[in-house]
PDB file of C-alpha atoms in Angstrom:
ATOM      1  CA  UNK A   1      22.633 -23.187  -5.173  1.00 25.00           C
ATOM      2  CA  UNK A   2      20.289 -20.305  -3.949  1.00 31.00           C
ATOM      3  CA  UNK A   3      18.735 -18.942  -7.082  1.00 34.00           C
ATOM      4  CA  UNK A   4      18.910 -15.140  -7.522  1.00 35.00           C
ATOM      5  CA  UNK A   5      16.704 -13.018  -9.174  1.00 42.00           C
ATOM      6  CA  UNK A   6      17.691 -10.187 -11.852  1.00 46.00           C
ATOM      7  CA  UNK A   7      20.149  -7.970  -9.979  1.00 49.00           C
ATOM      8  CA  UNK A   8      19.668  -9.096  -6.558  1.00 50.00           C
ATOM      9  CA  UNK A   9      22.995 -10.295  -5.842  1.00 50.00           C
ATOM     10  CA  UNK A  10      23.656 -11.303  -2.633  1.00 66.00           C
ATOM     11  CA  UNK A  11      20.444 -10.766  -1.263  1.00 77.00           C
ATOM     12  CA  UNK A  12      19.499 -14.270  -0.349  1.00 86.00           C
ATOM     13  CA  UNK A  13      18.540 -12.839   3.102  1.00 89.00           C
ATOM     14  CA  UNK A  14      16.657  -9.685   2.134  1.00 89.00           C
ATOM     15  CA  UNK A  15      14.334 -12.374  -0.067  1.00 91.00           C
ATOM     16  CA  UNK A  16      13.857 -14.637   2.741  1.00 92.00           C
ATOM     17  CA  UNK A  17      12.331 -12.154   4.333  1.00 93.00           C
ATOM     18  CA  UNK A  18      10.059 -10.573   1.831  1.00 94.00           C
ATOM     19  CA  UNK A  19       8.721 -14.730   1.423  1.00 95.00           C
ATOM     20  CA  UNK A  20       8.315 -14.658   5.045  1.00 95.00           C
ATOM     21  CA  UNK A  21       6.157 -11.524   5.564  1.00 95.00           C
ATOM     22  CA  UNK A  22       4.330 -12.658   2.502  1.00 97.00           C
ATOM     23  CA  UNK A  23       3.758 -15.675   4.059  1.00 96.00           C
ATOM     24  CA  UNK A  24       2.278 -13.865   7.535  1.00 95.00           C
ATOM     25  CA  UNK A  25      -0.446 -11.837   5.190  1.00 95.00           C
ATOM     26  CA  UNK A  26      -1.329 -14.729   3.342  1.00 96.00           C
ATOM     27  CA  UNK A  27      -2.005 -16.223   6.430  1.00 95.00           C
ATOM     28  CA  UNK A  28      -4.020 -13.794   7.703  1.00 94.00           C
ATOM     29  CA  UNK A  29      -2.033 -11.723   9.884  1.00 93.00           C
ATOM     30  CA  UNK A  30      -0.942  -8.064   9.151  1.00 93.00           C
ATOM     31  CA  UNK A  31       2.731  -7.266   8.407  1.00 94.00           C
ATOM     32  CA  UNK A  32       4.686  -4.424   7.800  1.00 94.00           C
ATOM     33  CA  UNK A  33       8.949  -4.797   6.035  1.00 94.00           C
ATOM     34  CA  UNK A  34      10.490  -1.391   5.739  1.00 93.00           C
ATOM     35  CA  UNK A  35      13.490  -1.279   3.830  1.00 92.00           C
ATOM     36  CA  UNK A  36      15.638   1.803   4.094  1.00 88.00           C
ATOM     37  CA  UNK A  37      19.389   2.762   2.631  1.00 87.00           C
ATOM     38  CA  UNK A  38      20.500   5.710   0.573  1.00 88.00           C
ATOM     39  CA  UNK A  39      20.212   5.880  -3.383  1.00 88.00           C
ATOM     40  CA  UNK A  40      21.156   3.558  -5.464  1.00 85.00           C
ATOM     41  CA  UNK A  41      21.816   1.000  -3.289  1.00 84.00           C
ATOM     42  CA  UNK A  42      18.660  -1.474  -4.425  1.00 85.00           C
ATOM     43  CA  UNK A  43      15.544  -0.596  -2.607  1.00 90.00           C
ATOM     44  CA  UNK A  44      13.198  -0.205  -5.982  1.00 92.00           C
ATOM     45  CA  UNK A  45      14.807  -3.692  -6.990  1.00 92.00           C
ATOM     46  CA  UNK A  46      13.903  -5.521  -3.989  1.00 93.00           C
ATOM     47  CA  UNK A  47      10.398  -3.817  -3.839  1.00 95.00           C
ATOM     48  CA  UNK A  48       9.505  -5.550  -7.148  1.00 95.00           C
ATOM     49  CA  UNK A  49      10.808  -8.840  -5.772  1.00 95.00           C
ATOM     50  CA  UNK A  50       8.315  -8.283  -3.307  1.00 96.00           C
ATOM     51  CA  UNK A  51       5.459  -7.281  -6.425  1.00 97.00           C
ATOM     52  CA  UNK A  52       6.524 -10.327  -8.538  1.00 96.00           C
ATOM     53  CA  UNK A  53       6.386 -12.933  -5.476  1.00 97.00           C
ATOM     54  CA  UNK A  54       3.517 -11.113  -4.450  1.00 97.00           C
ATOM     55  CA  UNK A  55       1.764 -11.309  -7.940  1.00 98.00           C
ATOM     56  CA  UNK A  56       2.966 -15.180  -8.387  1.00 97.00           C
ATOM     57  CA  UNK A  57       1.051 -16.089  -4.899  1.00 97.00           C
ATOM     58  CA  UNK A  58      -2.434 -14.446  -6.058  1.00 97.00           C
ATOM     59  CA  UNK A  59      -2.146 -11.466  -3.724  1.00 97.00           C
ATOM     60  CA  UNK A  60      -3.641  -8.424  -4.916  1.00 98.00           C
ATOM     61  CA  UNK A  61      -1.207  -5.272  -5.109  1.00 98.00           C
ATOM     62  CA  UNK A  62      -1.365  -1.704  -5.299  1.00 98.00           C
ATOM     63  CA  UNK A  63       1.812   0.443  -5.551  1.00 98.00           C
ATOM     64  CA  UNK A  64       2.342   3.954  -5.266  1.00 98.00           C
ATOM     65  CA  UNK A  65       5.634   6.328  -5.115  1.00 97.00           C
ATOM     66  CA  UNK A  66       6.378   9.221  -3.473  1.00 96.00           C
ATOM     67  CA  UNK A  67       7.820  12.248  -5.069  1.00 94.00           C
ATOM     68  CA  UNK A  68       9.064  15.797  -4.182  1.00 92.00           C
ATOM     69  CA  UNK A  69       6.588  17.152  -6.502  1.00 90.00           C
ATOM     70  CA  UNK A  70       3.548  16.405  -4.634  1.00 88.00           C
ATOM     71  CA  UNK A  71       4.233  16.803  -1.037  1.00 88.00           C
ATOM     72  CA  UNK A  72       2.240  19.741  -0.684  1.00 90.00           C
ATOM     73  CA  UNK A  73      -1.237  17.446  -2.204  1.00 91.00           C
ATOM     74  CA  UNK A  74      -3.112  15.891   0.550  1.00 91.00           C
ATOM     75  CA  UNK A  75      -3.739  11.943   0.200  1.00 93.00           C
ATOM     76  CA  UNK A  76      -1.431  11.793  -3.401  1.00 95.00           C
ATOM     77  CA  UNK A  77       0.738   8.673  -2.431  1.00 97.00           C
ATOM     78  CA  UNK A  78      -2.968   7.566  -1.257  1.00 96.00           C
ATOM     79  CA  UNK A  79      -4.580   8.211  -4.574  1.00 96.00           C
ATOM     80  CA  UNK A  80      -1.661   6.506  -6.856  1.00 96.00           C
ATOM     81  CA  UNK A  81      -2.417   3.039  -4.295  1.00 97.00           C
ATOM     82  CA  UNK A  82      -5.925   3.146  -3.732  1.00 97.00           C
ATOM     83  CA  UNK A  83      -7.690   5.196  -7.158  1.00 96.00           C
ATOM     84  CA  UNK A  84      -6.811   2.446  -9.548  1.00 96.00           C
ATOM     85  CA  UNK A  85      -8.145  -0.585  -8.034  1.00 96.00           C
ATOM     86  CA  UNK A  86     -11.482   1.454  -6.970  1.00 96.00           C
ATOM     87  CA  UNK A  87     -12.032   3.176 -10.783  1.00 94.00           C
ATOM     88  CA  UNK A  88     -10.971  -0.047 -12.711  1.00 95.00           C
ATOM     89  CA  UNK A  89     -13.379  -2.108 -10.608  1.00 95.00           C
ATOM     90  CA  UNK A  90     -16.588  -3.446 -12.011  1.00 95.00           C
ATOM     91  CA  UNK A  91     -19.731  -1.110 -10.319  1.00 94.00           C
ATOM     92  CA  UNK A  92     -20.968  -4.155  -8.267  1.00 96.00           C
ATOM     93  CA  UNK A  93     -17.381  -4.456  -6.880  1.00 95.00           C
ATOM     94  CA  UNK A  94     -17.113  -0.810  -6.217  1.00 95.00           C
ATOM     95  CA  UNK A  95     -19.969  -0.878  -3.910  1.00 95.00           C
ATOM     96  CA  UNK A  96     -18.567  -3.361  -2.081  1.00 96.00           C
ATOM     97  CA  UNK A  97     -15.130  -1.940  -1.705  1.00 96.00           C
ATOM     98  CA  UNK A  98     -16.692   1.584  -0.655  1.00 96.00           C
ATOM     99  CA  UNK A  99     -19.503   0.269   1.651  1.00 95.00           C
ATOM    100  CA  UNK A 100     -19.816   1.201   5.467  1.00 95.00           C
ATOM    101  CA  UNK A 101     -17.126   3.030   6.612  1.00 94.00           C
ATOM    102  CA  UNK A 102     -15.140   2.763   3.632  1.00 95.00           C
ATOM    103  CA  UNK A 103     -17.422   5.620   2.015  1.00 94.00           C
ATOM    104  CA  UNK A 104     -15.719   7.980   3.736  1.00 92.00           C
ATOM    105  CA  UNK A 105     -12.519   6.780   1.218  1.00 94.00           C
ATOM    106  CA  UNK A 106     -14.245   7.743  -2.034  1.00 93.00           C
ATOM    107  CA  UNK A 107     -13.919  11.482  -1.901  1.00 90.00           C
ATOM    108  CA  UNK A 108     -10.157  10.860  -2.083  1.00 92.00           C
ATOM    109  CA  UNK A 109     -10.209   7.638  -4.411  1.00 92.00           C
ATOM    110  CA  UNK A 110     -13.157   7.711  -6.927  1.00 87.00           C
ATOM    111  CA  UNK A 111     -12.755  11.009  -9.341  1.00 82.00           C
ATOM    112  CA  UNK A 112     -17.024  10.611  -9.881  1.00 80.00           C
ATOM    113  CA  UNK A 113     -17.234  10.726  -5.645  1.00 74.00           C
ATOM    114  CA  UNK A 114     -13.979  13.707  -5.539  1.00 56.00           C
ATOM    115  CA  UNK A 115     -16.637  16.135  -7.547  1.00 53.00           C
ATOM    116  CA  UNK A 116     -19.393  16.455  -5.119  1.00 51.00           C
ATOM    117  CA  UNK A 117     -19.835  19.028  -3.108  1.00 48.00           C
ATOM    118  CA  UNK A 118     -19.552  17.043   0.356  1.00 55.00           C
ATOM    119  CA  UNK A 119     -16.637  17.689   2.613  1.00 58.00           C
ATOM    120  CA  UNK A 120     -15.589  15.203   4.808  1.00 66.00           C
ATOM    121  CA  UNK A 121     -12.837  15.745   7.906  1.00 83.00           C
ATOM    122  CA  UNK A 122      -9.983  13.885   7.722  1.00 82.00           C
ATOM    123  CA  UNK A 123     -10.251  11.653  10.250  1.00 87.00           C
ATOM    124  CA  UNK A 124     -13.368  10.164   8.904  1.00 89.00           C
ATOM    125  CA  UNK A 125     -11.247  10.010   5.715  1.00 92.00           C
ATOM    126  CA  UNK A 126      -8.525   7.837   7.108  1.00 93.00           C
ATOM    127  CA  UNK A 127     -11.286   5.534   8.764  1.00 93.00           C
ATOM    128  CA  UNK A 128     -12.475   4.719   5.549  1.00 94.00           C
ATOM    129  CA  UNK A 129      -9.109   4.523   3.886  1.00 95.00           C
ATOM    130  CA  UNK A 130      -8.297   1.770   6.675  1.00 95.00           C
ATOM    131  CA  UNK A 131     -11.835  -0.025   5.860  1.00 96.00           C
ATOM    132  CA  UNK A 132     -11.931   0.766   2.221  1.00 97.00           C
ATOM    133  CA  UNK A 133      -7.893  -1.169   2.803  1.00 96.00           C
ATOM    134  CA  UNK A 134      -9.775  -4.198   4.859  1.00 95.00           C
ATOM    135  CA  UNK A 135     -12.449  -4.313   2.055  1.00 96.00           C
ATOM    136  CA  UNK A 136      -9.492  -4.848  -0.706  1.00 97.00           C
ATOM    137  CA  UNK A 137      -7.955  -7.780   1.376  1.00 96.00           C
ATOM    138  CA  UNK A 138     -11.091  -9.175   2.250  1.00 95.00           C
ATOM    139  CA  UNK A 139     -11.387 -11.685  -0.631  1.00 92.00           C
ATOM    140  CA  UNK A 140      -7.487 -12.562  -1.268  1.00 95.00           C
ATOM    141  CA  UNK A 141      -4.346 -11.201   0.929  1.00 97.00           C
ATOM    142  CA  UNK A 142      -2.847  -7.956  -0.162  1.00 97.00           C
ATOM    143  CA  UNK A 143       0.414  -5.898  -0.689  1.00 98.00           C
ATOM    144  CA  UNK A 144       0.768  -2.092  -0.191  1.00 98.00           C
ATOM    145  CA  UNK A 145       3.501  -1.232  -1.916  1.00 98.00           C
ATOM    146  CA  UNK A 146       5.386   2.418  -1.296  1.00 98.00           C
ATOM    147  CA  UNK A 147       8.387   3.618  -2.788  1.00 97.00           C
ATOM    148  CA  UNK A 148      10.829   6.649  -1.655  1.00 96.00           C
ATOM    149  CA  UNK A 149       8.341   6.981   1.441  1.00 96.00           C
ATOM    150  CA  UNK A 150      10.316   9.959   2.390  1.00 94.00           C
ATOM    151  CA  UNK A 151       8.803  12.144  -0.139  1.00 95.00           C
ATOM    152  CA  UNK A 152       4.523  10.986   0.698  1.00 96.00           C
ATOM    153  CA  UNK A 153       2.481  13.715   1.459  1.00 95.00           C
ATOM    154  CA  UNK A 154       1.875  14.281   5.408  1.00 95.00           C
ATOM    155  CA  UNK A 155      -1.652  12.718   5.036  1.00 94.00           C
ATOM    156  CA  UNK A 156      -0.668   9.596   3.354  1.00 95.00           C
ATOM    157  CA  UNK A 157       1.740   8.921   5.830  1.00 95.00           C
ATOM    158  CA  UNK A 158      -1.304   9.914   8.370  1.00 93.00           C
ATOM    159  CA  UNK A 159      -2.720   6.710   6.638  1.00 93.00           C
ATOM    160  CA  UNK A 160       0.222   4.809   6.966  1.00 93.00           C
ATOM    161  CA  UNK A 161       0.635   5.334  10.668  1.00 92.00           C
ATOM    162  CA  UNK A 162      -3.038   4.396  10.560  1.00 91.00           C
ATOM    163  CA  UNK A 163      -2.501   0.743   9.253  1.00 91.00           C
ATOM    164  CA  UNK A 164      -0.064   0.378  11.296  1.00 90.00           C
ATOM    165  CA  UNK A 165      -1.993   1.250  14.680  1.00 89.00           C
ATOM    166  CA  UNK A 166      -4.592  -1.253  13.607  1.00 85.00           C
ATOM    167  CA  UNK A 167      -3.942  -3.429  10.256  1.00 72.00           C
ATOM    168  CA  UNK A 168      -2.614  -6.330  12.304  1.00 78.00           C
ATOM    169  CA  UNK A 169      -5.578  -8.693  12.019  1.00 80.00           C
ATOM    170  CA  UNK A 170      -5.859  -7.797   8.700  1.00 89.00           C
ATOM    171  CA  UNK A 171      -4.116 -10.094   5.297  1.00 96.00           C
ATOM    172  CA  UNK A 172      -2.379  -7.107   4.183  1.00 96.00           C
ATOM    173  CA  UNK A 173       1.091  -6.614   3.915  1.00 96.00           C
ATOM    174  CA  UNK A 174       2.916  -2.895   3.938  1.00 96.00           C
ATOM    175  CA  UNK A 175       5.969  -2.570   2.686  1.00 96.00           C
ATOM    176  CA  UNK A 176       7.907   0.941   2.645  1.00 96.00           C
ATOM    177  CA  UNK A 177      10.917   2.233   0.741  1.00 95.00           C
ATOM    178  CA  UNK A 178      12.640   5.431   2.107  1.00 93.00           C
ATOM    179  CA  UNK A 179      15.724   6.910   2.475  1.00 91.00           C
ATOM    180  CA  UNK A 180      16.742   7.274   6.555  1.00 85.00           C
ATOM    181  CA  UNK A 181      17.413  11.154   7.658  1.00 77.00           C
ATOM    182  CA  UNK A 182      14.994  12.088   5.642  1.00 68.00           C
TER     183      UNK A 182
END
């Protein structure tokens, strides 16, 4: 018998596929799994299938949600992925997450970075994002995470039409919630 986890009922398909992109980025090959339907119907609940499987293979994951209330802020899905990993990391590891092109990244990502007075276009700033992204999966595969996709800021989905143009020879796995027509 197929086993089934928490509320996942009948999903025996929808999980064979999360293990099977998982399995693409942890070997070495960018992949994207959008899953789409209206509310309610289990997208948030097969998004953390994908986090715990995820988690339980060593992949590193970042998460972030959309949300009505922060459509108008520039790069706020980005932030709630990328801002955690970069401020929680040990200085050394910083560095190395921000160097080269990735630099560009930190006025959005690291608060210390955000309060300088340099302004960088946003083009540089979604080159870095995508390095600063190849810098995180680098040492172990990872998973981008985004919920309710329909409500992301237009330059996080900038980014995400970014990765998607040119993550494919990179570990990382991007998988979007959202809610189609919207």
């Amino acid at each position: 018998m197929a086993r089934v986890e928490g509320r996942l009922l009948e999903r025996i398909q929808e999980l064979a596929a999360i293990d099977e992109a998982l399995r693409t980025a942890r070997a070495g090959q960018g992949a994207l799994m959008l899953v789409d339907g209206p509310p309610g119907i289990g997208k948030t609940e097969l998004l953390t299938a994908a986090i715990t499987r995820a988690r339980g293979r060593r992949m590193r994951v970042l998460v972030a949600r959309g949300g009505e209330l922060e459509l108008s802020f520039p790069f706020a899905v980005v932030r709630q992925l990328f801002e955690p990993a970069v401020t929680r990391a040990e200085d050394a590891v910083r560095d190395r997450l921000l160097e080269g092109a990735a630099v560009h990244a930190a006025t959005v990502v690291d608060p210390r970075a955000a309060s300088g007075p340099a302004v960088v276009e946003a083009s540089a700033v979604l080159h870095g994002l995508y390095w600063l992204t190849a810098n995180l999966a680098a040492d172990r595969p990872l998973l981008l995470v985004i919920d309710d996709l329909h409500w992301s800021d237009p330059a996080s989905i900038d980014l995400v039409g970014a990765l998607l143009r040119r993550g494919q020879s990179a570990p990382v796995l991007l998988v979007l919630a959202y809610r189609p027509g919207q």
